[in-house]
PDB file of C-alpha atoms in Angstrom:
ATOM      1  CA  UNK A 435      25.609  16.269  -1.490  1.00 48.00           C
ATOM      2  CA  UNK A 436      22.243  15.537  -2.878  1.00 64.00           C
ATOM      3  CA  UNK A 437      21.297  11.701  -3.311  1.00 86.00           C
ATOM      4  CA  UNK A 438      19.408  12.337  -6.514  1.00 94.00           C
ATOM      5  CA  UNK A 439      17.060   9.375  -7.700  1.00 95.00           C
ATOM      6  CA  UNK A 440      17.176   7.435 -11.115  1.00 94.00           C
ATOM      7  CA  UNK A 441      14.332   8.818 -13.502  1.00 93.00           C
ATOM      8  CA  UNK A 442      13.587   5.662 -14.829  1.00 95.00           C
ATOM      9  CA  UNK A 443      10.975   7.077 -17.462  1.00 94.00           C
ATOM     10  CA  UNK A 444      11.557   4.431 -20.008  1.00 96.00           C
ATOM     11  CA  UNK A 445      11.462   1.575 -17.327  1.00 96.00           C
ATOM     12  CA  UNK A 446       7.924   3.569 -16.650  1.00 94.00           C
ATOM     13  CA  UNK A 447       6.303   3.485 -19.336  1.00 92.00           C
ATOM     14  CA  UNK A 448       7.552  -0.171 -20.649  1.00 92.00           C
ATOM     15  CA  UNK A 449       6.214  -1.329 -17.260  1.00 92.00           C
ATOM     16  CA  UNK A 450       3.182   0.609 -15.696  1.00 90.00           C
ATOM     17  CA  UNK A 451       2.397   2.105 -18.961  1.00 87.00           C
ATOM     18  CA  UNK A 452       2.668   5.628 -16.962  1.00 87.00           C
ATOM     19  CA  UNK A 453       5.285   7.720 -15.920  1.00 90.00           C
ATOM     20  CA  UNK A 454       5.878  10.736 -13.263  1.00 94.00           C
ATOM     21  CA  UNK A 455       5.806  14.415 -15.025  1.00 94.00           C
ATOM     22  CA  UNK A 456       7.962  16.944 -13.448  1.00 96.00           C
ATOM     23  CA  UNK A 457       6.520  17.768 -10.612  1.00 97.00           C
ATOM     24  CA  UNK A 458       5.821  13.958  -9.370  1.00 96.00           C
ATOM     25  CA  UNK A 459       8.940  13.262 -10.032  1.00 97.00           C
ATOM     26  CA  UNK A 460      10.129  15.865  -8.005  1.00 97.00           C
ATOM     27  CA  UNK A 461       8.009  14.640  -5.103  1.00 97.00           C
ATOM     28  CA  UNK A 462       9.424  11.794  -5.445  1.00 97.00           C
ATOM     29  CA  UNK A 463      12.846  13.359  -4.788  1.00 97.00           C
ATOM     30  CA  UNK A 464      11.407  15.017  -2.201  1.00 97.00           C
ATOM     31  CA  UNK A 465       9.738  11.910  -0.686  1.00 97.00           C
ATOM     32  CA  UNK A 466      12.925   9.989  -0.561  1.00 96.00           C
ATOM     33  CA  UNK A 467      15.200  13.275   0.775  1.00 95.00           C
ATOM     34  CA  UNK A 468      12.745  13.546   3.357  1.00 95.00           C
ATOM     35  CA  UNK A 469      12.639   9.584   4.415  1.00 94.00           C
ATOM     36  CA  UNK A 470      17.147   9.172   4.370  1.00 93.00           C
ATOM     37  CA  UNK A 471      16.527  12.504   6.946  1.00 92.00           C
ATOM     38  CA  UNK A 472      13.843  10.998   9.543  1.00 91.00           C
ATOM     39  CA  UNK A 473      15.947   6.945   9.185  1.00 88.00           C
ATOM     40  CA  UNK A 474      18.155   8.362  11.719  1.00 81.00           C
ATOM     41  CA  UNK A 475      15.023   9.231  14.089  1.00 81.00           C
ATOM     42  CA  UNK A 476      12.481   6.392  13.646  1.00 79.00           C
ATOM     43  CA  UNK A 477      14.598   3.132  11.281  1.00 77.00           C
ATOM     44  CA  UNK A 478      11.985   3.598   8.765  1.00 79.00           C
ATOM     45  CA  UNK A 479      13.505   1.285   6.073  1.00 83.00           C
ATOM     46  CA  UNK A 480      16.519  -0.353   5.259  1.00 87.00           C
ATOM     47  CA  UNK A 481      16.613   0.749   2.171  1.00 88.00           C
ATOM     48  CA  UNK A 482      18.485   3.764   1.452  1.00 89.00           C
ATOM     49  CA  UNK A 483      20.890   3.574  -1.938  1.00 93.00           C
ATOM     50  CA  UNK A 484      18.839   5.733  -4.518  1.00 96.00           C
ATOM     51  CA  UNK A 485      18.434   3.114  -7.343  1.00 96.00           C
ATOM     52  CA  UNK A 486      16.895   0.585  -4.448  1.00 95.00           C
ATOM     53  CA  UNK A 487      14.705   2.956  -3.095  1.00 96.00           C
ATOM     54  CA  UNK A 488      13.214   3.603  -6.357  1.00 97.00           C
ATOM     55  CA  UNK A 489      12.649  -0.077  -7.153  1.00 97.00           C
ATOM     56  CA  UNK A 490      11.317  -1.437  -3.723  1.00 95.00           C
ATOM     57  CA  UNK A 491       9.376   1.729  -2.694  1.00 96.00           C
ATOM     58  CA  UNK A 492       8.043   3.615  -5.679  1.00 97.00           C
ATOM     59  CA  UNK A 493       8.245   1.429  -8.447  1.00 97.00           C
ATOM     60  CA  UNK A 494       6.875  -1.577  -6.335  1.00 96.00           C
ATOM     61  CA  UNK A 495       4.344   0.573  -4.576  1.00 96.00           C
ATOM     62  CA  UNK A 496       2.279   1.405  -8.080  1.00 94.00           C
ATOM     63  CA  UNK A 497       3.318  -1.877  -9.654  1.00 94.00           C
ATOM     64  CA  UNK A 498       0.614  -3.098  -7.050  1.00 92.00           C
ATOM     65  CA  UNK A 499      -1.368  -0.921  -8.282  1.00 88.00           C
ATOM     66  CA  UNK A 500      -1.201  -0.722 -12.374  1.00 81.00           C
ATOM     67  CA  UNK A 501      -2.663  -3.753 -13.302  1.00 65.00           C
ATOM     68  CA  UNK A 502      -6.099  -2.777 -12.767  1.00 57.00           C
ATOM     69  CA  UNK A 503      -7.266  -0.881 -15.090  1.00 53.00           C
ATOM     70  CA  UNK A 504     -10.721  -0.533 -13.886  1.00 54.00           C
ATOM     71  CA  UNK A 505      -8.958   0.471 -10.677  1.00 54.00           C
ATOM     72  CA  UNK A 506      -6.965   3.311 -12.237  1.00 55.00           C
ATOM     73  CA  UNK A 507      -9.915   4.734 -13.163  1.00 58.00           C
ATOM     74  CA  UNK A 508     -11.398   4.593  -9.983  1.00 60.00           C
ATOM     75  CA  UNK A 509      -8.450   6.232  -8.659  1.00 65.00           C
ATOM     76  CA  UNK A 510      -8.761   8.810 -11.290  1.00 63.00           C
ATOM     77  CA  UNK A 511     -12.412   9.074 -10.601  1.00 74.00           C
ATOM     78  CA  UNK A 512     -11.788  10.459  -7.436  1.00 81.00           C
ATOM     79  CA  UNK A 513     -11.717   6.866  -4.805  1.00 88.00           C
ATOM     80  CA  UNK A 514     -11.175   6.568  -1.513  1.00 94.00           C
ATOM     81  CA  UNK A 515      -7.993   4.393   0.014  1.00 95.00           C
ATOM     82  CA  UNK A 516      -7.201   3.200   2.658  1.00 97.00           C
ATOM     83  CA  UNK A 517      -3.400   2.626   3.546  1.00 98.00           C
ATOM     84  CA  UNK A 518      -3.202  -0.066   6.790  1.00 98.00           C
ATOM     85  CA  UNK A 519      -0.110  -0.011   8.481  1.00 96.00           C
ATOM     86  CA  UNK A 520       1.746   2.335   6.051  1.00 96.00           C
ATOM     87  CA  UNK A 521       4.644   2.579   7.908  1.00 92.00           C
ATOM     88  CA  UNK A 522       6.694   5.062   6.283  1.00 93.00           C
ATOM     89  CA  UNK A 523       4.151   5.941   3.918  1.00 96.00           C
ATOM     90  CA  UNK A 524       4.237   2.792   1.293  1.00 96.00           C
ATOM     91  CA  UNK A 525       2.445   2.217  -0.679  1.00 96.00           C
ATOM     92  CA  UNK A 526       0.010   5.076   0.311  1.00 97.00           C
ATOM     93  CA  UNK A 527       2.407   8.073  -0.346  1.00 98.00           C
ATOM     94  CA  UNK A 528       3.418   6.721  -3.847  1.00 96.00           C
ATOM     95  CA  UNK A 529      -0.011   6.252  -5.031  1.00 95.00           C
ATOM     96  CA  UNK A 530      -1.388   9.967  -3.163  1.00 95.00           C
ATOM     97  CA  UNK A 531       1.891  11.084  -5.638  1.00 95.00           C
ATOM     98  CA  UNK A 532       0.573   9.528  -8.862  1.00 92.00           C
ATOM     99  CA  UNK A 533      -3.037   9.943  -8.319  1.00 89.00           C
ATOM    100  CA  UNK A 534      -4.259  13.484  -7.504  1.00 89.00           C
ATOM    101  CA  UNK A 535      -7.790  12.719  -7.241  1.00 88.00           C
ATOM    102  CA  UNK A 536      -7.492   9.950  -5.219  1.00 90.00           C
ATOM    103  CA  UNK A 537      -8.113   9.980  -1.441  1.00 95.00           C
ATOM    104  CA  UNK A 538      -5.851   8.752   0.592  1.00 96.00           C
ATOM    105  CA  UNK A 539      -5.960   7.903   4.111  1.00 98.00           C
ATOM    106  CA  UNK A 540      -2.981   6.550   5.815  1.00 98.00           C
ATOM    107  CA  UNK A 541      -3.718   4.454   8.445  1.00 98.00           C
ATOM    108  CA  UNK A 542      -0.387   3.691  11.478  1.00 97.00           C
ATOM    109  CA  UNK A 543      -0.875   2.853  14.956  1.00 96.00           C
ATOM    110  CA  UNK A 544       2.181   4.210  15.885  1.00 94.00           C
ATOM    111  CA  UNK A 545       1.948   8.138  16.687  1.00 95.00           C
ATOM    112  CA  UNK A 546       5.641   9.041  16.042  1.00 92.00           C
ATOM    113  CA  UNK A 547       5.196   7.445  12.574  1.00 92.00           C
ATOM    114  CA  UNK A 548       2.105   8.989  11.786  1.00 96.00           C
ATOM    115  CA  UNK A 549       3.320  12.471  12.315  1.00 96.00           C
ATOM    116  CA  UNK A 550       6.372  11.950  10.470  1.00 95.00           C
ATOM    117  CA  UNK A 551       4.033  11.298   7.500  1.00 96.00           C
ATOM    118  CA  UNK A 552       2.023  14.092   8.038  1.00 97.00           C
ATOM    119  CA  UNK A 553       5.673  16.061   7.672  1.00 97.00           C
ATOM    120  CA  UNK A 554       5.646  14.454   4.339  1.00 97.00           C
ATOM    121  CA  UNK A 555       2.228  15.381   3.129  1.00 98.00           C
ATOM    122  CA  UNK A 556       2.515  18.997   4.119  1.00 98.00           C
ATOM    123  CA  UNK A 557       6.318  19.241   2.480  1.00 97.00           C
ATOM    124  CA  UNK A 558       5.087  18.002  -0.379  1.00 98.00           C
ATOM    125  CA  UNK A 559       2.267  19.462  -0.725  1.00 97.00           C
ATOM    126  CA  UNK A 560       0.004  16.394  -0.614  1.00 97.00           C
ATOM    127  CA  UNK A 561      -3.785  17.553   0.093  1.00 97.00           C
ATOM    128  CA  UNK A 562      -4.867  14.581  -1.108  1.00 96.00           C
ATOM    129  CA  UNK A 563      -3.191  12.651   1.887  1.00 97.00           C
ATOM    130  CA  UNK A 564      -4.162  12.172   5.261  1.00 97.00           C
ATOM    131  CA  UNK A 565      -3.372  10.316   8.538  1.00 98.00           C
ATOM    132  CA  UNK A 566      -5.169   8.091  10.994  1.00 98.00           C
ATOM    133  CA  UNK A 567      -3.347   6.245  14.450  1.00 98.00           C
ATOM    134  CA  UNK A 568      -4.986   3.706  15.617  1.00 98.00           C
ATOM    135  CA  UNK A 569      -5.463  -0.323  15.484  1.00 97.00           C
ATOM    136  CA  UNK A 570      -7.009  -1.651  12.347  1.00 97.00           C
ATOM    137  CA  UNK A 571      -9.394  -3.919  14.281  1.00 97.00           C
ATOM    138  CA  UNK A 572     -10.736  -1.227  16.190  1.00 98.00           C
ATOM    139  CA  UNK A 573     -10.602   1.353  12.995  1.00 98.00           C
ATOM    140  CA  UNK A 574     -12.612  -1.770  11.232  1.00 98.00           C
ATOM    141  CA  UNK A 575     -15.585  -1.897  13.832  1.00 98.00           C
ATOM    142  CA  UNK A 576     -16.085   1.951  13.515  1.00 98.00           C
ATOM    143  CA  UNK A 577     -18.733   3.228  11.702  1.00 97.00           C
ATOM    144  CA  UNK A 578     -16.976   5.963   9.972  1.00 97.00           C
ATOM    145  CA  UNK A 579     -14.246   3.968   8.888  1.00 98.00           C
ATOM    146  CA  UNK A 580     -15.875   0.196   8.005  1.00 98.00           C
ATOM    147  CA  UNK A 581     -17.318  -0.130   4.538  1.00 97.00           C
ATOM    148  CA  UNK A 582     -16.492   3.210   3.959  1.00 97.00           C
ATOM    149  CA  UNK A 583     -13.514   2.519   1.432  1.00 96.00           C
ATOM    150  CA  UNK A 584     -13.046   1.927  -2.475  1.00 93.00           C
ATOM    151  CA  UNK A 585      -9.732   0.102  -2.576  1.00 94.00           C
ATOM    152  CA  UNK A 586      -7.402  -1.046   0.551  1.00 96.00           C
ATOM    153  CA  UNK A 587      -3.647  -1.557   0.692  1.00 97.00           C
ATOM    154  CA  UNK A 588      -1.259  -3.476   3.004  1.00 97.00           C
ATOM    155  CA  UNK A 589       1.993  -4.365   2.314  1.00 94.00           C
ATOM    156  CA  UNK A 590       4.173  -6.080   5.060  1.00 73.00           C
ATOM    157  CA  UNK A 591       1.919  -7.187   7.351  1.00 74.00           C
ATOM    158  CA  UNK A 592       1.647 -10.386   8.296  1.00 84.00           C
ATOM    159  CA  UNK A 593       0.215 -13.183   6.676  1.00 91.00           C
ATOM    160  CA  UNK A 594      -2.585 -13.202   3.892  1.00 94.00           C
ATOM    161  CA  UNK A 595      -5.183 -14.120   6.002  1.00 95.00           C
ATOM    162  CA  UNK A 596      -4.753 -11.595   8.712  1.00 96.00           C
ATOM    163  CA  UNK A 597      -4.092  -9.036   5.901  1.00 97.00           C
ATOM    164  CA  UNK A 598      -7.251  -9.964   4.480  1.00 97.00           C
ATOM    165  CA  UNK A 599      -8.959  -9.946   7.851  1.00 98.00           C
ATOM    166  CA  UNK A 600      -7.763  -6.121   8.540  1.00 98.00           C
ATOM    167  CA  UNK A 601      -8.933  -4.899   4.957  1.00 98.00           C
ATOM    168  CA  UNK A 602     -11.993  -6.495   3.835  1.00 98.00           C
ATOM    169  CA  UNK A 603     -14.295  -4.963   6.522  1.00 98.00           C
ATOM    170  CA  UNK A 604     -13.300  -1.500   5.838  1.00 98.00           C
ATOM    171  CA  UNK A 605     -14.091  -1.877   1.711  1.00 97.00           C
ATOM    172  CA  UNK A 606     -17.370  -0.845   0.267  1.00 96.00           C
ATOM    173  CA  UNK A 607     -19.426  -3.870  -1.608  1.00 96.00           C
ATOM    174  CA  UNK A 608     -17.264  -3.857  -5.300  1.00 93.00           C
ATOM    175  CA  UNK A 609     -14.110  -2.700  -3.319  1.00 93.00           C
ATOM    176  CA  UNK A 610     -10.864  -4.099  -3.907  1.00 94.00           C
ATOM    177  CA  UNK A 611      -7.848  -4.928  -1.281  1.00 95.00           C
ATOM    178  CA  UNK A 612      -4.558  -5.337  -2.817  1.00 96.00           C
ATOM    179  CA  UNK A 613      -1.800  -7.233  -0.516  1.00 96.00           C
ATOM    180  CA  UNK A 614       1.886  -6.705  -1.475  1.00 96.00           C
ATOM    181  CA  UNK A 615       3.789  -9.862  -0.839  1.00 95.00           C
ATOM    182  CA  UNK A 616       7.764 -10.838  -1.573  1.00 93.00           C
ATOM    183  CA  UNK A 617       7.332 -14.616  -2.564  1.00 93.00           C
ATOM    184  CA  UNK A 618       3.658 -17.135  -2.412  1.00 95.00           C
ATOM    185  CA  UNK A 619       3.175 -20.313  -2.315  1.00 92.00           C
ATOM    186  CA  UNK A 620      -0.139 -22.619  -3.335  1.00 91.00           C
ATOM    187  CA  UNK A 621      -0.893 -23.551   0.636  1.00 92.00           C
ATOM    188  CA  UNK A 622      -1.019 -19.565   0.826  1.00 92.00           C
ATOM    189  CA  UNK A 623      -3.503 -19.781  -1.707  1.00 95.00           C
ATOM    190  CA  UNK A 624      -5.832 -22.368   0.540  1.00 94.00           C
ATOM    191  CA  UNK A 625      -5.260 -20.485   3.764  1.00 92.00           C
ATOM    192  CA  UNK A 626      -6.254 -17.634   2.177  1.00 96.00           C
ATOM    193  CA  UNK A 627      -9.136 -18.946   0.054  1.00 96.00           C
ATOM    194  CA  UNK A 628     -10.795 -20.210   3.367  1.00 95.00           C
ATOM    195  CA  UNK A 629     -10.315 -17.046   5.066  1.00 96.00           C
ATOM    196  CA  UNK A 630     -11.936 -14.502   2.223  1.00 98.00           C
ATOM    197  CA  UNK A 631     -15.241 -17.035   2.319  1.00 97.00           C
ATOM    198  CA  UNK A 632     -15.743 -15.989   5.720  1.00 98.00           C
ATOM    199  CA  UNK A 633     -15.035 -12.454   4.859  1.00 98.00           C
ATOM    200  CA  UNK A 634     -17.170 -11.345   2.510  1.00 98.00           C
ATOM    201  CA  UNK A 635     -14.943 -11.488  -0.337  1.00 98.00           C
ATOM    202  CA  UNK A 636     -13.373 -13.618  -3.476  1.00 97.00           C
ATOM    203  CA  UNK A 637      -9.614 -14.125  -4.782  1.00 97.00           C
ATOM    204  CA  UNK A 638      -9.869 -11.675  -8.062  1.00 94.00           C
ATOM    205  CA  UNK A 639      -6.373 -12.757  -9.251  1.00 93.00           C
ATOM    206  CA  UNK A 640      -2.740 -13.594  -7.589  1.00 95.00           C
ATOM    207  CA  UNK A 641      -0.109 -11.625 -10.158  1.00 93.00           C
ATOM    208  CA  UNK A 642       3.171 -12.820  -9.846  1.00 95.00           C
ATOM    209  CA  UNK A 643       5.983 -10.407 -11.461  1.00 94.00           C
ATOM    210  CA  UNK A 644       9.684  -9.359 -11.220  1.00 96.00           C
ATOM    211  CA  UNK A 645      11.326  -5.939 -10.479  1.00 96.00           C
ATOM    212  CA  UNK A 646      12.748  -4.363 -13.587  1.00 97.00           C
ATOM    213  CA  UNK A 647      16.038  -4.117 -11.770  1.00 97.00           C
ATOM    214  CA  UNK A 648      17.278  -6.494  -9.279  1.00 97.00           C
ATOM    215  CA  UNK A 649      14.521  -9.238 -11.499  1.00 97.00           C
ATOM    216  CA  UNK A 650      13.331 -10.054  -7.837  1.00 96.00           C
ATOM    217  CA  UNK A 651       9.980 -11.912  -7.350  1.00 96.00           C
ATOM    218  CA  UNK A 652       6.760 -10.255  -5.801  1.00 95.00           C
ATOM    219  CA  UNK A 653       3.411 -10.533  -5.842  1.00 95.00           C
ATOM    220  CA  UNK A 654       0.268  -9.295  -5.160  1.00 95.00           C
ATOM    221  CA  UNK A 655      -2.862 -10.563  -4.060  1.00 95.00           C
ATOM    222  CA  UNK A 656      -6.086  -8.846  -5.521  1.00 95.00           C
ATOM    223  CA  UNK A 657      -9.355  -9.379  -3.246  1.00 96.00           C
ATOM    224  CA  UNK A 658     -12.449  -8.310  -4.515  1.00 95.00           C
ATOM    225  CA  UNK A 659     -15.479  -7.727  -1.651  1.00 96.00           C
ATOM    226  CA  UNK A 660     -18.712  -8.900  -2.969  1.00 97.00           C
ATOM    227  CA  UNK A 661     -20.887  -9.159   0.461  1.00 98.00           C
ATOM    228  CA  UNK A 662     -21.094  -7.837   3.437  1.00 98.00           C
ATOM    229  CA  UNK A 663     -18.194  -8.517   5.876  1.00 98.00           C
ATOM    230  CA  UNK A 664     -20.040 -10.475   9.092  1.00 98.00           C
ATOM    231  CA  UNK A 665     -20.109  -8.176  12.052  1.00 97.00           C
ATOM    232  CA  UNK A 666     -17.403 -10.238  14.261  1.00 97.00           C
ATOM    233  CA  UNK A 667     -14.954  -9.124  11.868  1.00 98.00           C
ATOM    234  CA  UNK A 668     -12.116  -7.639  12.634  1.00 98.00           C
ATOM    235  CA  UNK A 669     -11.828  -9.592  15.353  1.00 97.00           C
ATOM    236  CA  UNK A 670     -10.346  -8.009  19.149  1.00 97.00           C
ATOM    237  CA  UNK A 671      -6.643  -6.458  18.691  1.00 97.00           C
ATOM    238  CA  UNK A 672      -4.143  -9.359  18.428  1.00 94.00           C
ATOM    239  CA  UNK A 673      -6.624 -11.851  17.949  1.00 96.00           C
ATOM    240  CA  UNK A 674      -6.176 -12.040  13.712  1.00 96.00           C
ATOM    241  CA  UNK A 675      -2.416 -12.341  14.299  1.00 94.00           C
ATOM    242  CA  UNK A 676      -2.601 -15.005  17.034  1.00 95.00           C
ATOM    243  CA  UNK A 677      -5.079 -16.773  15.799  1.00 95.00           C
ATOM    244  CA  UNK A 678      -5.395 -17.090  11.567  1.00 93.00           C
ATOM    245  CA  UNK A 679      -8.935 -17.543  10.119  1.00 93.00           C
TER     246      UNK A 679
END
């Protein structure tokens, strides 16, 4: 028996003012098939049931992503994005789905994950997709990789000011990092604030929102670069998490 996923094209459209045509919609399908068969192997995500998965993985994944306009058409225009620590392929999978011209680079330091994902990109024929293993402090000191980006995701990684530590070196000058967080608090703000000074960067906007199903609270964190990031940052592996600008 097939788990088959909600459509949801009302919930869409009210919401993201987009929805998937058939064949993103059957990537989607594909996506998710794909992810319930390699749980068993690598305990990608605890969330299985269909109408969840659709909620906390796709919908949430371009919810980050909708409200800026600008930033749409960026992605439509052809950016480049970089996915850090995608995981299991969110929010970078969802948004290689929606966006065809968009170039996405999904970024994982661990291998096994990595080529899972590149299972994904080749099933569904994803050519817009592609993979990088490594550690985003080292990936943020090379050449080829820092400033080299248009927009930046990271969703489940640590705090703000770590996240904001991995992503803002790899962004182009006008770039834009978007953090996905669950709930946020006004300290968050401060800790954060004093960390994207040093950075390079400014707090665009905080959006706080609920999921159109389970009404749960998320938000996420828009940084816009507007200087150079100083060449000490990323700090050494482990140093960001250990110790917090």
């Amino acid at each position: 028996m097939t788990n088959l996923l909600p459509e949801m094209a009302e919930i869409w459209q009210k919401t993201l003012n987009w929805q998937p045509n058939t064949q993103q919609q059957l990537q989607f399908q594909q996506l998710y098939e794909l992810i319930l068969e390699g749980n068993s192997q690598f305990n990608l995500t605890r969330i299985t049931e269909a109408e969840e998965f659709w909620e906390k993985h796709l919908w949430d994944s371009l919810r980050g992503i909708a409200p800026q306009q600008q930033f749409i058409a960026s992605l439509a225009a052809g950016a480049s994005v970089i996915d850090i620590g995608t995981g299991a392929g969110f929010p970078g999978i969802p948004i290689a789905i929606a966006s065809a011209n968009s170039k996405i680079t999904l970024l994982d330091s661990t291998r096994k994950k990595v080529t899972f994902i590149e299972k994904i990109l080749t099933t569904l024929g994803l050519s817009n997709g592609k993979t990088l293993v490594g550690r985003v402090e080292e990936i943020g000191q090379q050449r080829q990789h820092r400033q080299n980006y248009h927009v930046a995701t990271i969703r489940a990684v640590g705090p703000a000011s770590v996240c904001a530590e991995y992503a803002l070196p790899l962004l182009k000058v006008g770039g834009l990092a978007v953090i996905y967080r669950g709930n946020w608090t006004q300290e968050e703000t401060t800790a954060l604030q004093n960390a994207v000074d040093q950075l390079g960067g400014v707090i665009e906007a905080i959006e706080q929102f609920t999921t159109p199903l389970s009404d749960s609270i998320r938000h996420c964190l828009y940084l816009r670069k507007v200087a150079a990031t100083p060449a000490n940052f990323p700090r050494a592996v482990g140093v960001p998490t250990q110790k917090p600008l």
